[in-house]
Short mmCIF file of C-alpha atoms in Angstrom, two decimals:
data_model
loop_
_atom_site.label_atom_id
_atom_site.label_comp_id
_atom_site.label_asym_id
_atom_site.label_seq_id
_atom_site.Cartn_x
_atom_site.Cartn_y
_atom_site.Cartn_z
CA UNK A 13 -39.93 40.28 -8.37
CA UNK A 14 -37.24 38.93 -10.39
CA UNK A 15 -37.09 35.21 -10.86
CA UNK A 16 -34.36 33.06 -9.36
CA UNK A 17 -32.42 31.88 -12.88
CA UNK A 18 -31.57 28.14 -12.16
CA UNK A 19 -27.41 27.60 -11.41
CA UNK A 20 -25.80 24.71 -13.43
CA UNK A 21 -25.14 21.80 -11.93
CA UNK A 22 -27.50 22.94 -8.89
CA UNK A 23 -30.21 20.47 -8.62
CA UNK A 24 -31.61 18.95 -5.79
CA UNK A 25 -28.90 17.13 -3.42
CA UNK A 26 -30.75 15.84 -0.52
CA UNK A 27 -31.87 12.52 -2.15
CA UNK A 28 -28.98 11.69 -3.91
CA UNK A 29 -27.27 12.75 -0.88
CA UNK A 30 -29.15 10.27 1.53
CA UNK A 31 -29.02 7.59 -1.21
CA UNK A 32 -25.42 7.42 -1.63
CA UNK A 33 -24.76 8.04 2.28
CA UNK A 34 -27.01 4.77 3.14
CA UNK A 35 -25.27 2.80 -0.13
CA UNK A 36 -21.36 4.16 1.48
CA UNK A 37 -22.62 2.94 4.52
CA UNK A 38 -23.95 -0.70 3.58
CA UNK A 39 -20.64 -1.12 1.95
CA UNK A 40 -18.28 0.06 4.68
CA UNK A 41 -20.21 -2.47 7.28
CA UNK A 42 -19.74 -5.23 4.56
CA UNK A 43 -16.02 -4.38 4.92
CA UNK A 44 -15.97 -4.18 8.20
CA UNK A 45 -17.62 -7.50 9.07
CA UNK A 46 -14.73 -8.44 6.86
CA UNK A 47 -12.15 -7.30 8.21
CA UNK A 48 -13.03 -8.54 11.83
CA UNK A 49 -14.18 -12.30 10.35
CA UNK A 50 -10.80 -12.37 8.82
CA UNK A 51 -9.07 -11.39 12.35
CA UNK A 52 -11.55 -13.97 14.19
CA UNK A 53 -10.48 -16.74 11.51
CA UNK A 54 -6.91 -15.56 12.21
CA UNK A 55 -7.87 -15.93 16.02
CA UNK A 56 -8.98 -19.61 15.56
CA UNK A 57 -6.09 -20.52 14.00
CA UNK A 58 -3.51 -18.72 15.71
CA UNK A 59 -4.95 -20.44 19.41
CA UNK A 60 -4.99 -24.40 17.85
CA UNK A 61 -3.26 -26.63 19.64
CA UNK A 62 -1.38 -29.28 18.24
CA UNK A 63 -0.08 -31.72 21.35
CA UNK A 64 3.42 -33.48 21.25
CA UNK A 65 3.25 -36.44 24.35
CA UNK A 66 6.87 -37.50 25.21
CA UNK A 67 8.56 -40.68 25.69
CA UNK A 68 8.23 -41.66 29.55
CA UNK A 69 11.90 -42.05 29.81
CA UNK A 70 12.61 -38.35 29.38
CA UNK A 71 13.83 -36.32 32.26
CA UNK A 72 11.84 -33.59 32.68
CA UNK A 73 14.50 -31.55 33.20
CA UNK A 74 16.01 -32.29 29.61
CA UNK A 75 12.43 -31.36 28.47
CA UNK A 76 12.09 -28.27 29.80
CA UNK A 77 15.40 -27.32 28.20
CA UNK A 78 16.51 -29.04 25.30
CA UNK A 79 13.06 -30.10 23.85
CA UNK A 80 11.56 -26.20 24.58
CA UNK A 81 14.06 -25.12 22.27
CA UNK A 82 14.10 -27.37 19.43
CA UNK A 83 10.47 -27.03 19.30
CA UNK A 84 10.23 -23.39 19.64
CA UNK A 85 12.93 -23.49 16.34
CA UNK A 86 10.61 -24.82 14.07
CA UNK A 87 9.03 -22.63 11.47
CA UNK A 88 5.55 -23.50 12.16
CA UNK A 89 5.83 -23.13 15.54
CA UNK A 90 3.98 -19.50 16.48
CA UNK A 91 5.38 -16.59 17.94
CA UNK A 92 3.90 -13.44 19.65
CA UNK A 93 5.86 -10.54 20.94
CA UNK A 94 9.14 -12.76 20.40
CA UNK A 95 8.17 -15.55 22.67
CA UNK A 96 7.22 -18.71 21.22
CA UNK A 97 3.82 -20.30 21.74
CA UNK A 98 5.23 -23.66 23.19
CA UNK A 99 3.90 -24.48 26.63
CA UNK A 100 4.98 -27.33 28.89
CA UNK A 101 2.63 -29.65 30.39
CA UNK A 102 3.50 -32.31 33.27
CA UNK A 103 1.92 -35.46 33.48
CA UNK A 104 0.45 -34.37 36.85
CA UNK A 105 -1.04 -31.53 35.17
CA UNK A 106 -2.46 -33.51 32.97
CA UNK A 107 -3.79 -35.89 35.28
CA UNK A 108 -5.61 -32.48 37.29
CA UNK A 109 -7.13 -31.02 34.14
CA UNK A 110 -8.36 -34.72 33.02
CA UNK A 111 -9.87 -35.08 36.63
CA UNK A 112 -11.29 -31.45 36.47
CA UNK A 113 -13.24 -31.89 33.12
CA UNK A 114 -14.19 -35.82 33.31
CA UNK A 115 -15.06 -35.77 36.69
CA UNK A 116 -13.21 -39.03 37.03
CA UNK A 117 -10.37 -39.71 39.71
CA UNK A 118 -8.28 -42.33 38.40
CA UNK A 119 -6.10 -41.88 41.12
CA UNK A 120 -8.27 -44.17 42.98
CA UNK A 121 -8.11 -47.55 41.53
CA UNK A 122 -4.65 -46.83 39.42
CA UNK A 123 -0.98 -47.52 41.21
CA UNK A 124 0.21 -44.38 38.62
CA UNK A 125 -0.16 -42.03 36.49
CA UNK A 126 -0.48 -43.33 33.01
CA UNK A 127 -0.67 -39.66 31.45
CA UNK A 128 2.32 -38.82 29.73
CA UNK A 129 5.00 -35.23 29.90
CA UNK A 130 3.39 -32.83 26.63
CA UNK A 131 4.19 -30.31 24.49
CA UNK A 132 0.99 -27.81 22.96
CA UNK A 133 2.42 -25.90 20.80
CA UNK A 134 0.31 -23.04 18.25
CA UNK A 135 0.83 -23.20 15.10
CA UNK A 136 1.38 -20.22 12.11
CA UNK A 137 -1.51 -19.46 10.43
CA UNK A 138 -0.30 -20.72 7.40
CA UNK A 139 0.00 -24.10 8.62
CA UNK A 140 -3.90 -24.81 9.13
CA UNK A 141 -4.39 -26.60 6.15
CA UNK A 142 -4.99 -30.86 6.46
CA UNK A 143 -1.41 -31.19 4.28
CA UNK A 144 0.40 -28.98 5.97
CA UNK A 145 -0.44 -30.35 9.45
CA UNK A 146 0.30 -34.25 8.04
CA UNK A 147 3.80 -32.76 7.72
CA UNK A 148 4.13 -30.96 11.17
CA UNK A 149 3.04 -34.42 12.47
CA UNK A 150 5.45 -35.92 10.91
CA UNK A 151 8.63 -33.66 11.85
CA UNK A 152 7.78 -33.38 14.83
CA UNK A 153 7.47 -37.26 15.80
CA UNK A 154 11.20 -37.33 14.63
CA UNK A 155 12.00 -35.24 17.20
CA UNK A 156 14.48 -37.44 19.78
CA UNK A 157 11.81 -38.01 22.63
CA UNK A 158 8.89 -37.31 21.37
CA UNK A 159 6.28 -40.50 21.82
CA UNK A 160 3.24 -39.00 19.59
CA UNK A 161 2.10 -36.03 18.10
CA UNK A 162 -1.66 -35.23 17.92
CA UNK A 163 -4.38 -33.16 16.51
CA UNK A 164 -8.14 -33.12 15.69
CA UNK A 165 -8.00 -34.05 12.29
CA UNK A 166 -11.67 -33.73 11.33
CA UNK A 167 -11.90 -30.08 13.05
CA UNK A 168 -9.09 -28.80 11.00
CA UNK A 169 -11.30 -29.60 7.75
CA UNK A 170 -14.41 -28.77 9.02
CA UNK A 171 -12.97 -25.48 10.06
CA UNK A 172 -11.24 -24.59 6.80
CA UNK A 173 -14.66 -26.06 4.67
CA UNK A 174 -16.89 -23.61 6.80
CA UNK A 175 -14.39 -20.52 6.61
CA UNK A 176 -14.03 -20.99 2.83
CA UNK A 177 -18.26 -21.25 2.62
CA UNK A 178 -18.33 -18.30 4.56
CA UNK A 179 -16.03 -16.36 2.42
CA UNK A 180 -18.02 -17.28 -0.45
CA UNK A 181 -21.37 -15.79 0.58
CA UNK A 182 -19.59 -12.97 2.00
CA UNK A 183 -18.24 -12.49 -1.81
CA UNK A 184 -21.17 -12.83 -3.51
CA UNK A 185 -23.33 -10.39 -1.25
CA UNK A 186 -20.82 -7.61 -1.79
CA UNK A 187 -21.11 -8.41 -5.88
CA UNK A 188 -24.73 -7.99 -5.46
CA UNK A 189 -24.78 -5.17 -3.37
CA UNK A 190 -22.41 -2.99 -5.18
CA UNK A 191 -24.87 -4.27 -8.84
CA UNK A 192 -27.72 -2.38 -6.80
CA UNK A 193 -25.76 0.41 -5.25
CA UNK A 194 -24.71 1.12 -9.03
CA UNK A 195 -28.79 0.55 -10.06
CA UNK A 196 -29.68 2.43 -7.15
CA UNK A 197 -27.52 5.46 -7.64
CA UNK A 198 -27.55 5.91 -11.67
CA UNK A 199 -31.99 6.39 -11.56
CA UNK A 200 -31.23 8.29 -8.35
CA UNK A 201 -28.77 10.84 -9.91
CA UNK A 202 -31.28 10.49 -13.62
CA UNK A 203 -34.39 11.29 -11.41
CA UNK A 204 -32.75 14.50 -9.60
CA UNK A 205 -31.09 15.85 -13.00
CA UNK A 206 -34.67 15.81 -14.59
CA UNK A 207 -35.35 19.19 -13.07
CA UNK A 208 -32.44 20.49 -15.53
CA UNK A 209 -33.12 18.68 -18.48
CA UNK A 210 -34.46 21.70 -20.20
CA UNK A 211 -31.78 23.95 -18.83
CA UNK A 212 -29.46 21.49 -20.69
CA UNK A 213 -31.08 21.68 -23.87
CA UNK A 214 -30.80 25.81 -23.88
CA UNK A 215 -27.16 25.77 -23.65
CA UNK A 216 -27.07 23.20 -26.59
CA UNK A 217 -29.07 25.87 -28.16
CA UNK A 218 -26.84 28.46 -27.66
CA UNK A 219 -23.37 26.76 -28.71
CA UNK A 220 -22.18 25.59 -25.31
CA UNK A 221 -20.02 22.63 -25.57
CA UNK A 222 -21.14 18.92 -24.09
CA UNK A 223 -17.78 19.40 -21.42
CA UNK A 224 -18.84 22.56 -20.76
CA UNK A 225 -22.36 21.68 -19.85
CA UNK A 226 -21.00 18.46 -18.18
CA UNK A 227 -18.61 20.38 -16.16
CA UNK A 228 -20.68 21.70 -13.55
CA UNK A 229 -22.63 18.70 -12.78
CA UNK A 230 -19.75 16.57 -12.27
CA UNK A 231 -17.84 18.85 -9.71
CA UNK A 232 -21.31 18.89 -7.90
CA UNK A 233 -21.43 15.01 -8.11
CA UNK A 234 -17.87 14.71 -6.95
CA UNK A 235 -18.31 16.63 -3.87
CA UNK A 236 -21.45 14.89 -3.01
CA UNK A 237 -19.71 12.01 -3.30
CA UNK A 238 -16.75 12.85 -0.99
CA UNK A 239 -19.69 14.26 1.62
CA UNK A 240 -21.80 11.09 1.76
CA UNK A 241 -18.34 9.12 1.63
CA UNK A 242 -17.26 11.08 5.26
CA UNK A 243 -21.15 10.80 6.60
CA UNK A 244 -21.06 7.40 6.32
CA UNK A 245 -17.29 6.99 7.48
CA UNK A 246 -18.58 8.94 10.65
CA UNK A 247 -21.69 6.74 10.89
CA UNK A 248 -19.53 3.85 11.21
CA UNK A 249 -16.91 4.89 13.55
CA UNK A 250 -19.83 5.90 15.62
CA UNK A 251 -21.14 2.02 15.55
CA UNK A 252 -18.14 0.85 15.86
CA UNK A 253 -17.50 2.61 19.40
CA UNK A 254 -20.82 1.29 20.19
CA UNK A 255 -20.12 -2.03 19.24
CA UNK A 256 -17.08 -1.89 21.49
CA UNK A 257 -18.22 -0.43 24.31
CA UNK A 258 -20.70 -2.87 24.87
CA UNK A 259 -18.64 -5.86 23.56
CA UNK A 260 -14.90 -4.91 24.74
CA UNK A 261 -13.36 -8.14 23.27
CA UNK A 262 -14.44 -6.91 19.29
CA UNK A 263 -11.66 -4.45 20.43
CA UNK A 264 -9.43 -7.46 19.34
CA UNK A 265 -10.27 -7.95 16.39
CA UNK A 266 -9.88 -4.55 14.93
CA UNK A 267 -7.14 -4.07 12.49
CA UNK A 268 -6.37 -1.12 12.39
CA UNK A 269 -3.95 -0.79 9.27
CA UNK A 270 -6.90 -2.49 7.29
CA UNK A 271 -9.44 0.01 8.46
CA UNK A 272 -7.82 3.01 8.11
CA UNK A 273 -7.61 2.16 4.22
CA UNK A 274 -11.41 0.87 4.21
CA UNK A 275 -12.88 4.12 5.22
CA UNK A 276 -10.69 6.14 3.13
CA UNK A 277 -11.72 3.82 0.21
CA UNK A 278 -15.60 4.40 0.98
CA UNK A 279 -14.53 8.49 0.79
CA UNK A 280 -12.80 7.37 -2.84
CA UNK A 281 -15.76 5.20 -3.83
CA UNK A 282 -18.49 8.09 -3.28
CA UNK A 283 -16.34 10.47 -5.17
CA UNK A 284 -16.14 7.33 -7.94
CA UNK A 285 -19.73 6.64 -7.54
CA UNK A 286 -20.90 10.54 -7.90
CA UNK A 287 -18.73 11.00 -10.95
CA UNK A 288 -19.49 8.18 -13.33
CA UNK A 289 -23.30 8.06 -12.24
CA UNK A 290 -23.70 12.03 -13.13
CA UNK A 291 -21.80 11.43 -16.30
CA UNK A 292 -23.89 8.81 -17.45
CA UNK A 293 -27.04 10.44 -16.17
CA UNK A 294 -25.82 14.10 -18.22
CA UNK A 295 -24.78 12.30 -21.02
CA UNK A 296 -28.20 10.83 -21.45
CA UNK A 297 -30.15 14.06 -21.14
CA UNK A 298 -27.47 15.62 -23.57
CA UNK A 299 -28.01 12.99 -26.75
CA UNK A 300 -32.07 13.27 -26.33
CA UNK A 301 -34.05 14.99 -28.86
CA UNK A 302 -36.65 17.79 -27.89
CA UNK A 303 -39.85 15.77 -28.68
CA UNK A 304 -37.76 13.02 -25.63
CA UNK A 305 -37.10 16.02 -23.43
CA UNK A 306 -40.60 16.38 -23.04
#
């Protein structure tokens, strides 16, 4: 029986296959978690309050009109689906939801209310920063009517201090898992190309060129690349329904733009990944001597 003559460029995939699939997928939840940290930050941000009390003297009429309107002007002042975020609370409102959380009826031993008419208005995303806020304050206290503006101060920075921690670790595990992915991939590819080492060194023998030789490989490298780059985009679209079946309100935080371009990224990094690791691992084999080969 005739014996199988080895193909170029066919050695064995499942390993580097599995490898690179697991690596694709360790990246894309990386960029996932991401993607919806970023839209939770966004979240937080987007729903603080900053609280504008009004002079007692103002008609209430005159603040549900005029005032509405010169606050809902302002360029920091948030706006979703073309309605501004500016909601009007009464002073008997206020009085209720104080009641409701303190537990405490002033009503009882007080002639009146001593809560005052408010604004709470949610800010632009680009306005939660300490500075920026000192300066809303300040506008907005200018405002004809208004009696104070307020806002947790200390939250603000405590927020913006933990976010920019978070974003730090976040950084610095992706470095370090792409340095081992790299590690992980280049002895993965070198371990399954030692089958063809000697197959190498015969058509160096016989005159074949290094693209030539190199040729094969890479194509084979590429494609397993693109393959382990759709497993693992499946394996995480799979989580991800998962994810939000059981937890509908991560539906929320999805961006799907952002997404979209992260899992075709994780098909372009496996093709990336496959190429330059089987070129360095095929350009090793090709500069060793025979007495190395063996």
């Amino acid at each position: 029986m005739a014996r199988k003559k080895k193909k170029v460029g066919a050695y064995p995939a499942g390993m580097i296959l599995f490898s690179l699939t697991l690596a694709l997928f360790l990246i894309g939840f990386c960029g996932m978690l991401a993607i919806e940290s970023k839209r939770l930050v966004q979240y937080i941000r987007e729903n603080y309050e900053v609280r504008v009390f009004l002079d007692k003297d103002t008609d209430s009429t005159k603040a549900a009109t005029l005032m509405y309107r010169t606050l809902a002007d302002k360029p920091y002042t948030l706006t979703t689906d073309g309605k501004p975020q500016v909601t009007f609370v009464s002073k008997d409102a206020a009085a209720r939801e104080f009641i409701a959380e303190t537990k405490e009826d002033f009503s009882k031993f007080l002639t009146e209310n001593p809560l005052r008419d408010s604004y709470r208005i949610k800010l632009n995303e680009a306005y939660f920063d300490e500075s920026k806020l000192a300066g809303v304050k300040t506008d907005l206290e200018n405002v004809d009517g208004v009696f104070e503006v307020v806002y947790q101060e200390n939250l603000v920075d405590s927020i913006n201090r933990n976010i920019g921690r978070i974003y730090t670790v976040m950084a610095v595990f992706a470095l370090i898992m792409l340095l081992i992915i790299v590690v992980l991939m280049n002895n993965t590819i070198r371990l399954a190309l030692h089958s063809q080492r000697m197959l190498i060194r015969s058509m160096q023998l016989v005159g074949a060129t290094n693209s030539f030789i190199t040729r094969p490989f890479l194509g084979r490298g590429v494609w397993q690349g693109l393959l382990a780059g759709a497993i693992a985009v499946v394996l995480l679209l799979v989580g991800l329904q998962v994810a939000t079946h059981n937890l509908p309100e991560l539906a929320y935080f999805q961006d799907t733009t952002q997404l979209i371009a992260l899992l075709a990224g994780l098909v372009g990094l496996g093709a990336l990944i496959g190429f330059f690791s089987t070129f360095q691992a095929v350009h090793r084999y090709l500069g060793l001597t025979l007495d190395e080969l063996y």
